[in-house]
Coordinates of C-alpha atoms in Angstrom, one line a residue:
Chain A
M1235 CA 0.0 0.0 0.0
A1236 CA 3.1 2.2 -0.1
D1237 CA 1.9 3.6 -3.4
I1238 CA -1.4 4.7 -1.9
E1239 CA 0.3 6.4 1.0
S1240 CA 2.6 8.4 -1.3
Q1241 CA -0.4 9.3 -3.5
I1242 CA -2.3 10.5 -0.4
K1243 CA 0.7 12.8 0.4
I1244 CA 0.5 14.1 -3.2
L1245 CA -3.3 14.6 -2.8
K1246 CA -2.8 16.4 0.5
D1247 CA -0.5 18.9 -1.2
L1248 CA -2.9 19.3 -4.2
I1249 CA -6.0 20.0 -2.1
P1250 CA -5.1 23.7 -1.4
K1251 CA -4.7 24.1 -5.1
F1252 CA -8.3 22.9 -5.9
L1253 CA -11.5 24.9 -5.9
P1254 CA -13.4 23.9 -2.9
G1255 CA -16.8 22.3 -3.2
H1256 CA -16.9 21.5 -6.9
S1257 CA -16.0 18.4 -8.8
V1258 CA -16.4 17.0 -12.3
D1259 CA -17.6 13.5 -13.2
C1260 CA -17.2 12.0 -16.6
V1261 CA -19.6 9.5 -18.2
I1262 CA -17.4 8.0 -20.9
F1263 CA -19.5 6.1 -23.3
G1264 CA -18.1 3.4 -25.6
Y1265 CA -19.7 0.9 -28.0
E1266 CA -18.8 -2.8 -28.2
D1267 CA -20.6 -6.0 -29.1
K1268 CA -23.7 -4.0 -30.1
E1269 CA -23.9 -2.7 -26.5
L1270 CA -23.5 0.8 -25.2
K1271 CA -20.9 0.8 -22.4
V1272 CA -19.6 3.2 -19.8
L1273 CA -16.1 3.4 -18.3
L1274 CA -16.1 2.7 -14.5
L1275 CA -13.5 2.5 -11.8
N1276 CA -13.5 -0.2 -9.2
W1277 CA -12.3 0.9 -5.8
K1278 CA -9.6 -1.1 -4.2
Q1279 CA -10.8 -3.9 -1.9
M1280 CA -14.4 -3.0 -2.4
D1281 CA -17.1 -4.2 -4.6
I1282 CA -18.3 -0.8 -5.6
W1283 CA -17.7 1.2 -8.7
A1284 CA -17.4 4.9 -9.5
L1285 CA -17.3 7.3 -12.5
P1286 CA -14.0 8.7 -13.4
G1287 CA -14.0 12.2 -11.8
G1288 CA -11.8 14.8 -10.2
F1289 CA -11.4 18.3 -8.9
I1290 CA -10.8 21.6 -10.6
F1291 CA -7.6 23.5 -10.1
K1292 CA -7.9 27.1 -9.1
D1293 CA -6.2 28.1 -12.3
E1294 CA -8.0 25.7 -14.5
S1295 CA -11.4 26.0 -16.2
M1296 CA -14.1 23.4 -15.4
D1297 CA -14.0 22.2 -19.0
D1298 CA -10.3 21.7 -18.9
A1299 CA -10.6 19.7 -15.6
A1300 CA -13.1 17.3 -17.3
Q1301 CA -10.8 17.0 -20.3
R1302 CA -7.9 16.2 -18.0
V1303 CA -9.9 13.4 -16.2
L1304 CA -11.0 12.0 -19.6
E1305 CA -7.4 12.0 -20.9
E1306 CA -6.0 10.5 -17.7
R1307 CA -8.5 7.6 -17.7
T1308 CA -8.6 6.8 -21.5
G1309 CA -5.4 8.2 -22.9
L1310 CA -7.6 10.0 -25.4
S1311 CA -7.6 13.7 -26.0
S1312 CA -9.7 16.0 -28.2
I1313 CA -12.7 13.8 -28.3
F1314 CA -16.4 14.8 -28.0
L1315 CA -16.9 15.9 -24.4
K1316 CA -19.9 17.8 -23.3
Q1317 CA -21.3 19.2 -20.1
F1318 CA -24.8 17.8 -19.5
H1319 CA -26.0 18.6 -16.0
T1320 CA -24.8 19.9 -12.6
F1321 CA -25.8 17.9 -9.6
G1322 CA -26.5 20.1 -6.5
K1323 CA -28.6 18.2 -4.0
I1324 CA -27.7 18.6 -0.4
Q1325 CA -27.6 14.9 0.3
R1326 CA -25.5 13.9 -2.7
S1327 CA -22.2 14.0 -0.8
D1328 CA -23.5 12.7 2.5
H1329 CA -21.7 9.4 2.4
S1330 CA -20.3 9.5 5.9
Q1331 CA -22.6 6.7 6.9
Q1332 CA -21.8 4.6 3.9
E1333 CA -19.6 1.5 4.3
H1334 CA -17.5 2.2 1.2
H1335 CA -16.7 5.7 2.4
K1336 CA -15.4 4.4 5.7
K1337 CA -13.4 1.7 3.9
I1338 CA -11.8 4.1 1.5
M1339 CA -10.9 6.3 4.4
A1340 CA -9.3 3.4 6.3
L1341 CA -7.6 2.3 3.1
M1342 CA -5.9 5.7 2.7
K1343 CA -4.1 5.3 6.1
P1344 CA -2.4 8.6 5.8
S1345 CA -0.5 10.2 8.7
K1346 CA -2.6 12.0 11.3
Q1347 CA -2.2 15.4 9.8
D1348 CA -2.5 14.3 6.2
R1349 CA -5.5 12.3 7.2
K1350 CA -7.4 15.3 8.6
I1351 CA -6.8 17.4 5.5
V1352 CA -7.9 14.6 3.2
I1353 CA -10.9 13.5 5.2
D1354 CA -12.1 17.0 5.7
W1355 CA -11.8 17.5 2.0
F1356 CA -13.8 14.4 1.1
D1357 CA -16.4 15.0 3.8
H1358 CA -17.2 18.4 2.3
R1359 CA -20.4 18.9 0.3
F1360 CA -19.6 18.8 -3.4
I1361 CA -21.6 20.1 -6.3
T1362 CA -20.5 18.1 -9.3
T1363 CA -20.8 18.9 -13.0
G1364 CA -21.4 15.8 -15.2
Y1365 CA -19.8 15.6 -18.6
F1366 CA -20.3 12.9 -21.2
A1367 CA -17.8 11.7 -23.7
L1368 CA -18.2 9.4 -26.7
T1369 CA -15.1 7.3 -27.4
D1370 CA -14.1 4.7 -29.9
I1371 CA -13.6 1.8 -27.5
R1372 CA -10.8 0.3 -29.7
K1373 CA -8.7 3.5 -29.3
A1374 CA -9.1 4.0 -25.5
T1375 CA -6.7 2.5 -23.0
P1376 CA -8.5 2.4 -19.7
R1377 CA -6.2 3.3 -16.8
P1378 CA -7.2 3.0 -13.1
D1379 CA -6.5 6.0 -10.9
F1380 CA -4.6 5.7 -7.6
L1381 CA -7.7 4.8 -5.6
S1382 CA -8.9 2.1 -7.9
E1383 CA -7.5 -1.1 -9.1
K1384 CA -9.7 -1.7 -12.1
C1385 CA -11.0 0.5 -14.9
E1386 CA -13.4 -1.3 -17.1
W1387 CA -16.2 -0.9 -19.7
K1388 CA -19.5 -1.9 -18.2
S1389 CA -22.8 -2.3 -20.2
V1390 CA -25.3 0.4 -19.4
S1391 CA -28.0 -2.2 -19.3
E1392 CA -26.2 -4.1 -16.4
L1393 CA -24.5 -1.6 -14.2
P1394 CA -22.8 -2.7 -11.0
E1395 CA -23.4 -1.0 -7.6
L1396 CA -22.2 2.6 -7.8
I1397 CA -21.1 5.1 -5.1
I1398 CA -23.3 8.0 -4.0
D1399 CA -25.4 9.4 -6.9
H1400 CA -23.3 8.0 -9.8
A1401 CA -26.1 5.8 -11.0
E1402 CA -28.3 8.9 -11.3
I1403 CA -25.5 10.7 -13.1
I1404 CA -25.3 7.9 -15.7
Q1405 CA -29.0 7.9 -16.1
Q1406 CA -29.1 11.6 -16.8
A1407 CA -26.2 11.3 -19.3
M1408 CA -28.1 8.6 -21.1
H1409 CA -31.2 10.8 -21.2
Q1410 CA -29.1 13.7 -22.7
L1411 CA -27.4 11.4 -25.2
K1412 CA -30.9 10.3 -26.5
I1413 CA -32.1 13.9 -26.7
Q1414 CA -29.0 15.0 -28.5
L1415 CA -29.1 12.1 -30.9
N1416 CA -32.4 13.6 -32.2
Y1417 CA -30.4 16.6 -33.2
L1418 CA -27.0 15.5 -34.3
P1419 CA -25.4 12.1 -35.1
I1420 CA -23.0 12.5 -32.1
G1421 CA -23.0 8.7 -31.7
I1422 CA -20.9 8.3 -34.8
S1423 CA -17.7 8.9 -32.8
L1424 CA -18.4 5.5 -31.1
L1425 CA -17.8 3.7 -34.4
P1426 CA -14.6 3.0 -36.3
E1427 CA -13.6 5.3 -39.2
K1428 CA -15.5 3.2 -41.8
F1429 CA -18.8 1.5 -41.0
T1430 CA -21.9 0.1 -42.7
M1431 CA -25.3 1.5 -42.5
I1432 CA -26.4 -1.5 -40.3
D1433 CA -23.5 -0.8 -37.9
L1434 CA -24.8 2.8 -37.5
Q1435 CA -28.4 1.6 -37.1
K1436 CA -27.4 -0.9 -34.4
L1437 CA -25.5 1.9 -32.5
Y1438 CA -28.5 4.2 -32.6
E1439 CA -30.7 1.4 -31.4
A1440 CA -28.3 0.7 -28.5
I1441 CA -28.5 4.4 -27.5
L1442 CA -32.2 4.8 -28.0
G1443 CA -33.0 1.4 -26.5
R1444 CA -35.5 0.5 -29.2
P1445 CA -35.5 -0.9 -32.7
L1446 CA -35.6 1.4 -35.7
E1447 CA -37.1 0.7 -39.1
R1448 CA -34.2 0.0 -41.5
S1449 CA -35.2 1.8 -44.7
N1450 CA -36.6 4.8 -42.9
F1451 CA -33.4 5.1 -40.8
Q1452 CA -31.2 4.9 -43.9
R1453 CA -33.3 7.5 -45.8
K1454 CA -33.2 10.0 -42.9
I1455 CA -29.5 9.6 -42.2
L1456 CA -28.5 9.9 -45.8
K1457 CA -30.7 13.0 -46.3
L1458 CA -28.7 14.9 -43.8
G1459 CA -25.6 14.5 -45.9
F1460 CA -22.9 14.1 -43.4
L1461 CA -21.8 10.6 -44.6
D1462 CA -19.3 9.9 -47.4
R1463 CA -19.9 6.7 -49.2
H1464 CA -16.9 4.4 -50.0
E1465 CA -16.3 1.0 -51.4
K1466 CA -18.4 -2.0 -50.6
L1467 CA -17.5 -4.3 -47.7
M1468 CA -16.7 -7.5 -49.5
S1469 CA -17.5 -10.6 -47.5
G1470 CA -20.0 -12.5 -49.7
A1471 CA -21.8 -11.9 -52.9
A1472 CA -20.9 -8.6 -54.4
N1473 CA -24.6 -7.6 -55.1
K1474 CA -25.4 -8.1 -51.4
A1475 CA -22.3 -6.4 -50.0
P1476 CA -23.1 -3.3 -48.0
Y1477 CA -21.4 0.0 -48.7
L1478 CA -19.0 1.4 -46.2
Y1479 CA -19.5 5.0 -45.0
S1480 CA -17.4 7.5 -43.2
F1481 CA -18.3 10.6 -41.3
N1482 CA -17.8 14.0 -43.0
S1483 CA -16.7 16.3 -40.2
T1484 CA -17.0 19.5 -42.3
K1485 CA -20.7 18.8 -43.0
Y1486 CA -21.1 17.8 -39.3
E1487 CA -19.8 21.2 -38.2
E1488 CA -22.2 22.9 -40.5
L1489 CA -25.1 20.9 -39.0
L1490 CA -23.9 21.8 -35.5
E1491 CA -23.9 25.5 -36.5
E1492 CA -27.4 25.3 -37.9
G1493 CA -28.7 23.1 -35.0
I1494 CA -30.4 20.9 -37.5
G1495 CA -31.3 17.4 -36.6
F1496 CA -34.0 14.8 -37.3
R1497 CA -36.2 12.5 -35.4
Y1498 CA -36.5 8.7 -35.6
Chain B
M1400 CA -27.2 54.7 2.1
A1401 CA -28.0 53.4 5.6
D1402 CA -30.1 50.7 4.1
I1403 CA -27.1 49.4 2.1
E1404 CA -24.9 49.4 5.2
S1405 CA -27.3 47.4 7.2
Q1406 CA -27.7 45.0 4.3
I1407 CA -24.0 44.6 4.1
K1408 CA -24.0 43.6 7.7
I1409 CA -26.6 41.0 7.0
L1410 CA -24.6 39.8 4.0
K1411 CA -21.4 39.5 6.1
D1412 CA -23.3 37.3 8.6
L1413 CA -24.7 35.2 5.8
I1414 CA -21.4 34.6 4.0
P1415 CA -20.2 31.8 6.3
K1416 CA -23.6 30.1 5.7
F1417 CA -23.0 30.0 1.9
L1418 CA -21.2 27.3 -0.1
P1419 CA -18.0 28.9 -1.3
G1420 CA -17.3 29.4 -4.9
H1421 CA -20.7 28.6 -6.4
S1422 CA -23.5 30.8 -7.4
V1423 CA -26.8 30.6 -9.4
D1424 CA -28.0 33.1 -12.0
C1425 CA -31.5 33.2 -13.3
V1426 CA -32.5 34.1 -16.8
I1427 CA -36.1 35.0 -16.3
F1428 CA -37.9 35.2 -19.6
G1429 CA -41.2 37.1 -20.2
Y1430 CA -43.2 38.0 -23.3
E1431 CA -44.8 41.3 -23.9
D1432 CA -45.7 43.4 -27.0
K1433 CA -44.6 40.5 -29.2
E1434 CA -41.1 40.6 -27.8
L1435 CA -39.2 38.1 -25.7
K1436 CA -37.9 39.9 -22.6
V1437 CA -35.5 39.1 -19.8
L1438 CA -35.6 40.4 -16.2
L1439 CA -32.5 42.5 -15.3
L1440 CA -31.3 44.4 -12.3
N1441 CA -29.8 47.8 -12.6
W1442 CA -27.0 48.4 -10.0
K1443 CA -27.2 51.6 -8.0
Q1444 CA -25.4 54.6 -9.4
M1445 CA -24.2 52.6 -12.3
D1446 CA -25.2 52.2 -15.9
I1447 CA -24.7 48.5 -15.8
W1448 CA -27.2 45.6 -15.5
A1449 CA -27.0 42.1 -14.1
L1450 CA -29.1 38.9 -14.0
P1451 CA -30.8 38.1 -10.8
G1452 CA -28.6 35.7 -9.0
G1453 CA -27.5 34.5 -5.6
F1454 CA -25.5 32.1 -3.5
I1455 CA -26.4 28.6 -2.2
F1456 CA -26.8 28.0 1.5
K1457 CA -24.9 25.1 2.9
D1458 CA -28.2 23.4 3.8
E1459 CA -30.0 24.2 0.6
S1460 CA -30.0 22.4 -2.7
M1461 CA -28.8 24.3 -5.8
D1462 CA -32.3 24.0 -7.4
D1463 CA -33.9 25.5 -4.2
A1464 CA -31.4 28.4 -4.3
A1465 CA -32.4 29.2 -7.9
Q1466 CA -36.1 28.9 -7.0
R1467 CA -35.5 31.3 -4.0
V1468 CA -33.8 33.9 -6.3
L1469 CA -36.7 33.6 -8.8
E1470 CA -39.3 34.1 -6.1
E1471 CA -37.5 37.0 -4.4
R1472 CA -37.3 38.9 -7.7
T1473 CA -40.6 38.1 -9.3
G1474 CA -42.9 37.1 -6.4
L1475 CA -43.7 34.0 -8.4
S1476 CA -43.2 30.5 -7.2
S1477 CA -43.7 27.1 -8.7
I1478 CA -43.1 28.2 -12.3
F1479 CA -41.1 26.6 -15.0
L1480 CA -37.4 26.8 -13.9
K1481 CA -34.7 24.7 -15.5
Q1482 CA -31.0 24.4 -15.1
F1483 CA -29.4 24.9 -18.5
H1484 CA -25.6 25.3 -18.2
T1485 CA -22.8 25.7 -15.7
F1486 CA -20.2 28.4 -16.4
G1487 CA -16.8 27.4 -15.2
K1488 CA -14.2 29.6 -17.0
I1489 CA -11.3 30.9 -14.9
Q1490 CA -11.7 34.4 -16.2
R1491 CA -15.4 34.8 -15.6
S1492 CA -15.1 36.2 -12.1
D1493 CA -12.0 38.2 -12.7
H1494 CA -13.7 41.6 -12.5
S1495 CA -11.2 43.2 -10.1
Q1496 CA -10.1 45.6 -12.9
Q1497 CA -13.6 46.5 -13.9
E1498 CA -15.0 49.9 -13.2
H1499 CA -18.3 48.7 -12.0
H1500 CA -16.8 46.2 -9.6
K1501 CA -14.7 49.0 -7.9
K1502 CA -17.8 51.2 -7.8
I1503 CA -19.9 48.5 -6.2
M1504 CA -17.2 47.9 -3.6
A1505 CA -17.0 51.6 -2.8
L1506 CA -20.8 51.8 -2.7
M1507 CA -20.9 49.1 -0.1
K1508 CA -18.8 51.2 2.4
P1509 CA -18.9 48.6 5.1
S1510 CA -16.8 48.8 8.3
K1511 CA -13.2 47.7 7.9
Q1512 CA -13.8 44.2 9.1
D1513 CA -17.1 43.6 7.3
R1514 CA -15.5 45.1 4.2
K1515 CA -12.7 42.5 4.2
I1516 CA -15.2 39.6 4.5
V1517 CA -17.5 40.9 1.8
I1518 CA -14.7 41.9 -0.6
D1519 CA -12.9 38.6 -0.1
W1520 CA -16.1 36.8 -0.9
F1521 CA -16.8 38.8 -4.1
D1522 CA -13.2 38.6 -5.2
H1523 CA -13.4 34.8 -5.1
R1524 CA -13.6 32.7 -8.3
F1525 CA -17.2 31.6 -8.7
I1526 CA -18.6 28.8 -10.9
T1527 CA -22.2 29.7 -11.6
T1528 CA -25.1 27.5 -12.7
G1529 CA -27.5 29.2 -15.1
Y1530 CA -31.3 28.5 -14.8
F1531 CA -33.9 29.8 -17.1
A1532 CA -37.5 30.5 -16.1
L1533 CA -40.5 31.3 -18.2
T1534 CA -43.0 33.7 -16.6
D1535 CA -46.2 35.3 -17.5
I1536 CA -45.1 38.9 -17.4
R1537 CA -48.5 40.0 -16.2
K1538 CA -48.3 38.0 -13.1
A1539 CA -44.7 38.9 -12.1
T1540 CA -43.9 41.9 -9.8
P1541 CA -40.3 42.7 -10.4
R1542 CA -38.4 43.7 -7.2
P1543 CA -34.9 45.1 -7.0
D1544 CA -32.5 43.4 -4.6
F1545 CA -30.5 45.5 -2.0
L1546 CA -27.7 46.2 -4.5
S1547 CA -29.9 47.4 -7.2
E1548 CA -32.4 50.2 -7.7
K1549 CA -34.3 49.0 -10.7
C1550 CA -35.6 45.6 -11.8
E1551 CA -37.0 45.7 -15.3
W1552 CA -37.9 43.7 -18.3
K1553 CA -35.5 44.3 -21.2
S1554 CA -36.0 43.0 -24.8
V1555 CA -33.5 40.3 -25.6
S1556 CA -33.0 41.9 -29.0
E1557 CA -31.8 45.2 -27.3
L1558 CA -29.8 44.2 -24.2
P1559 CA -28.0 46.9 -22.2
E1560 CA -24.4 46.5 -21.0
L1561 CA -24.2 43.6 -18.6
I1562 CA -21.6 42.7 -15.9
I1563 CA -19.0 40.0 -16.4
D1564 CA -20.3 37.1 -18.5
H1565 CA -24.0 37.7 -18.1
A1566 CA -24.5 38.5 -21.8
E1567 CA -23.0 35.1 -22.6
I1568 CA -25.3 33.5 -20.0
I1569 CA -28.4 35.0 -21.6
Q1570 CA -27.2 33.9 -25.1
Q1571 CA -26.8 30.3 -23.9
A1572 CA -30.2 30.5 -22.2
M1573 CA -31.7 31.7 -25.5
H1574 CA -30.0 28.8 -27.3
Q1575 CA -31.4 26.3 -24.9
L1576 CA -34.8 27.8 -25.1
K1577 CA -34.8 27.4 -28.9
I1578 CA -33.6 23.8 -28.7
Q1579 CA -36.2 22.9 -26.0
L1580 CA -38.9 24.5 -28.0
N1581 CA -38.3 21.9 -30.7
Y1582 CA -39.2 19.3 -28.1
L1583 CA -41.8 20.7 -25.9
P1584 CA -44.1 23.8 -26.0
I1585 CA -42.4 25.2 -22.9
G1586 CA -43.0 28.7 -24.2
I1587 CA -46.7 28.4 -23.5
S1588 CA -46.1 29.5 -19.9
L1589 CA -45.3 32.9 -21.2
L1590 CA -48.9 33.4 -22.4
P1591 CA -52.1 34.1 -20.5
E1592 CA -54.3 31.2 -19.7
K1593 CA -56.3 31.5 -22.9
F1594 CA -54.7 32.6 -26.2
T1595 CA -55.3 32.4 -29.9
M1596 CA -53.3 30.4 -32.3
I1597 CA -51.7 33.6 -33.7
D1598 CA -50.7 34.6 -30.2
L1599 CA -48.9 31.3 -29.9
Q1600 CA -47.3 31.6 -33.3
K1601 CA -46.0 35.1 -32.5
L1602 CA -44.5 33.8 -29.3
Y1603 CA -42.7 31.0 -31.1
E1604 CA -41.5 33.4 -33.7
A1605 CA -40.1 35.7 -31.0
I1606 CA -38.2 32.8 -29.4
L1607 CA -36.9 31.3 -32.6
G1608 CA -36.1 34.7 -34.1
R1609 CA -37.7 33.8 -37.5
P1610 CA -41.1 33.8 -39.1
L1611 CA -43.1 30.5 -39.2
E1612 CA -45.6 29.5 -41.9
R1613 CA -49.1 29.9 -40.4
S1614 CA -51.0 26.8 -41.5
N1615 CA -48.0 24.5 -41.1
F1616 CA -47.5 25.8 -37.5
Q1617 CA -51.2 25.4 -36.6
R1618 CA -51.3 21.8 -38.0
K1619 CA -48.1 20.7 -36.2
I1620 CA -49.2 22.3 -32.8
L1621 CA -52.7 20.8 -32.9
K1622 CA -51.4 17.4 -33.9
L1623 CA -49.4 17.2 -30.6
G1624 CA -52.7 17.5 -28.8
F1625 CA -51.8 19.4 -25.7
L1626 CA -54.2 22.3 -26.5
D1627 CA -57.8 22.5 -25.4
R1628 CA -60.1 24.5 -27.7
H1629 CA -62.5 27.0 -26.2
E1630 CA -65.0 29.6 -27.3
K1631 CA -64.1 32.1 -30.1
L1632 CA -62.5 35.4 -29.3
M1633 CA -65.3 37.8 -30.3
S1634 CA -64.1 41.2 -31.6
G1635 CA -65.4 41.4 -35.1
A1636 CA -67.3 39.2 -37.5
A1637 CA -68.1 35.9 -35.9
N1638 CA -66.9 33.9 -39.0
K1639 CA -63.5 35.5 -38.7
A1640 CA -63.1 35.3 -35.0
P1641 CA -60.2 33.1 -33.9
Y1642 CA -60.7 30.3 -31.4
L1643 CA -59.2 30.6 -27.9
Y1644 CA -57.0 27.7 -26.7
S1645 CA -55.6 26.7 -23.3
F1646 CA -52.8 24.5 -22.3
N1647 CA -53.6 20.9 -21.2
S1648 CA -51.0 20.2 -18.6
T1649 CA -51.9 16.5 -18.3
K1650 CA -51.1 15.9 -21.9
Y1651 CA -48.0 18.1 -21.6
E1652 CA -46.7 15.9 -18.8
E1653 CA -47.2 12.9 -21.0
L1654 CA -45.2 14.5 -23.7
L1655 CA -42.5 15.3 -21.2
E1656 CA -42.4 11.6 -20.3
E1657 CA -42.2 10.5 -23.8
G1658 CA -39.7 13.2 -24.9
I1659 CA -41.7 13.7 -28.0
G1660 CA -41.5 17.0 -29.8
F1661 CA -41.6 18.4 -33.3
R1662 CA -39.7 20.7 -35.5
Y1663 CA -40.6 23.9 -37.3

């Protein structure tokens, strides 16, 4: 546990540099095996999971703090990251009675003085701003932080037990993702560079949680004009092979400007 | 200025009860003379305006704090109020060089000790969460707070000079209002209980900032089924008199659940 103790010392020195009372939490979505997944951290010696999150340095913008957390946990930078809601209930940080909070405090085992600083910090009421990110799961390299031993993709349809209000934060992120999908094809960043129309439809179905009518979906998506068509994906008979598409970011930016979307 | 001095004393005593570093700002929209308006406060002895805002008590949720500010400034409670964005740039509170900030500090003229507490508080970096509210301008009674002498409705198309990033906050609120209008007829709370179809169309045009095609608008709105039709508004020939409508909140709640909307 030497590594934890030294990390606690680092944390103790960092605390005065953080803005008090405010944190960021990132709901990092990925897509794999036709399932929408979210990146979670498993706290050491505990069967409880948490969203990757962090604090905001006094000389750092809130958006930069979220970007930093995302980068630290996935190794990915400059990917779609969007603030979606700020959680400000009184009770949300009241975890003093919770078993996992006691355990994590015991786990830290810092010196008496360090301990006071760190415990005072974590016992504080925090307002947290949730961000969601959409990542290509194949490009991300999940990395645990110093408090956790695992960092894994978990299916949103089968989430494990989560600390404080993190289940609610994920639920809200899902809600926002669905709403925004009605406007812009943001989900596309979850796919590899080239994909078939059926890949795209499956992704949308995973996000929306309901089946979509194939020809209708294809017609609407193509009408928006943000897809470039490429060669066919050859795996069987040429006449049945589906076309591959890629995302045209220039057109996408135009759509973003216009705020134009469509409904399914 | 005795009233200000006593208010400063009250503020000094309140400061330890507030969460540090976080505030709420309310963009309160109203609708009058076919114009979308926003409620602004004019600071004493200064030609600068501000959004109604406030701090969050340690034993108060962020949503309740916003509701309290709304109620204090308009006398209205339980009206549509929605968090739309949290503003977390480093520079946003860096107003120490700004003329109006110096003036407001001079204006406060608190005792030396009070002054230090109050100035330290206002010189702090604040992250602020923006809420927007839609009010029936006829029911609201604008009330200045202790720092301001005027509280007035200003047209969003002709905004006066605003402190720090409040112009940006209003712009973001407008953006969210437009987006949400595509989903739900939230703008309806800006109208009196009974209204004509043309009243509703004019309101939507004011929010969206562009003209809408009349028959198309009417068809889409009625299709959603959240309007109840009443008697005709009699002012001229009976055959030309428009029907009056009112908002069916039960159906509205159902739409909210389903997340169903439509586009113009």
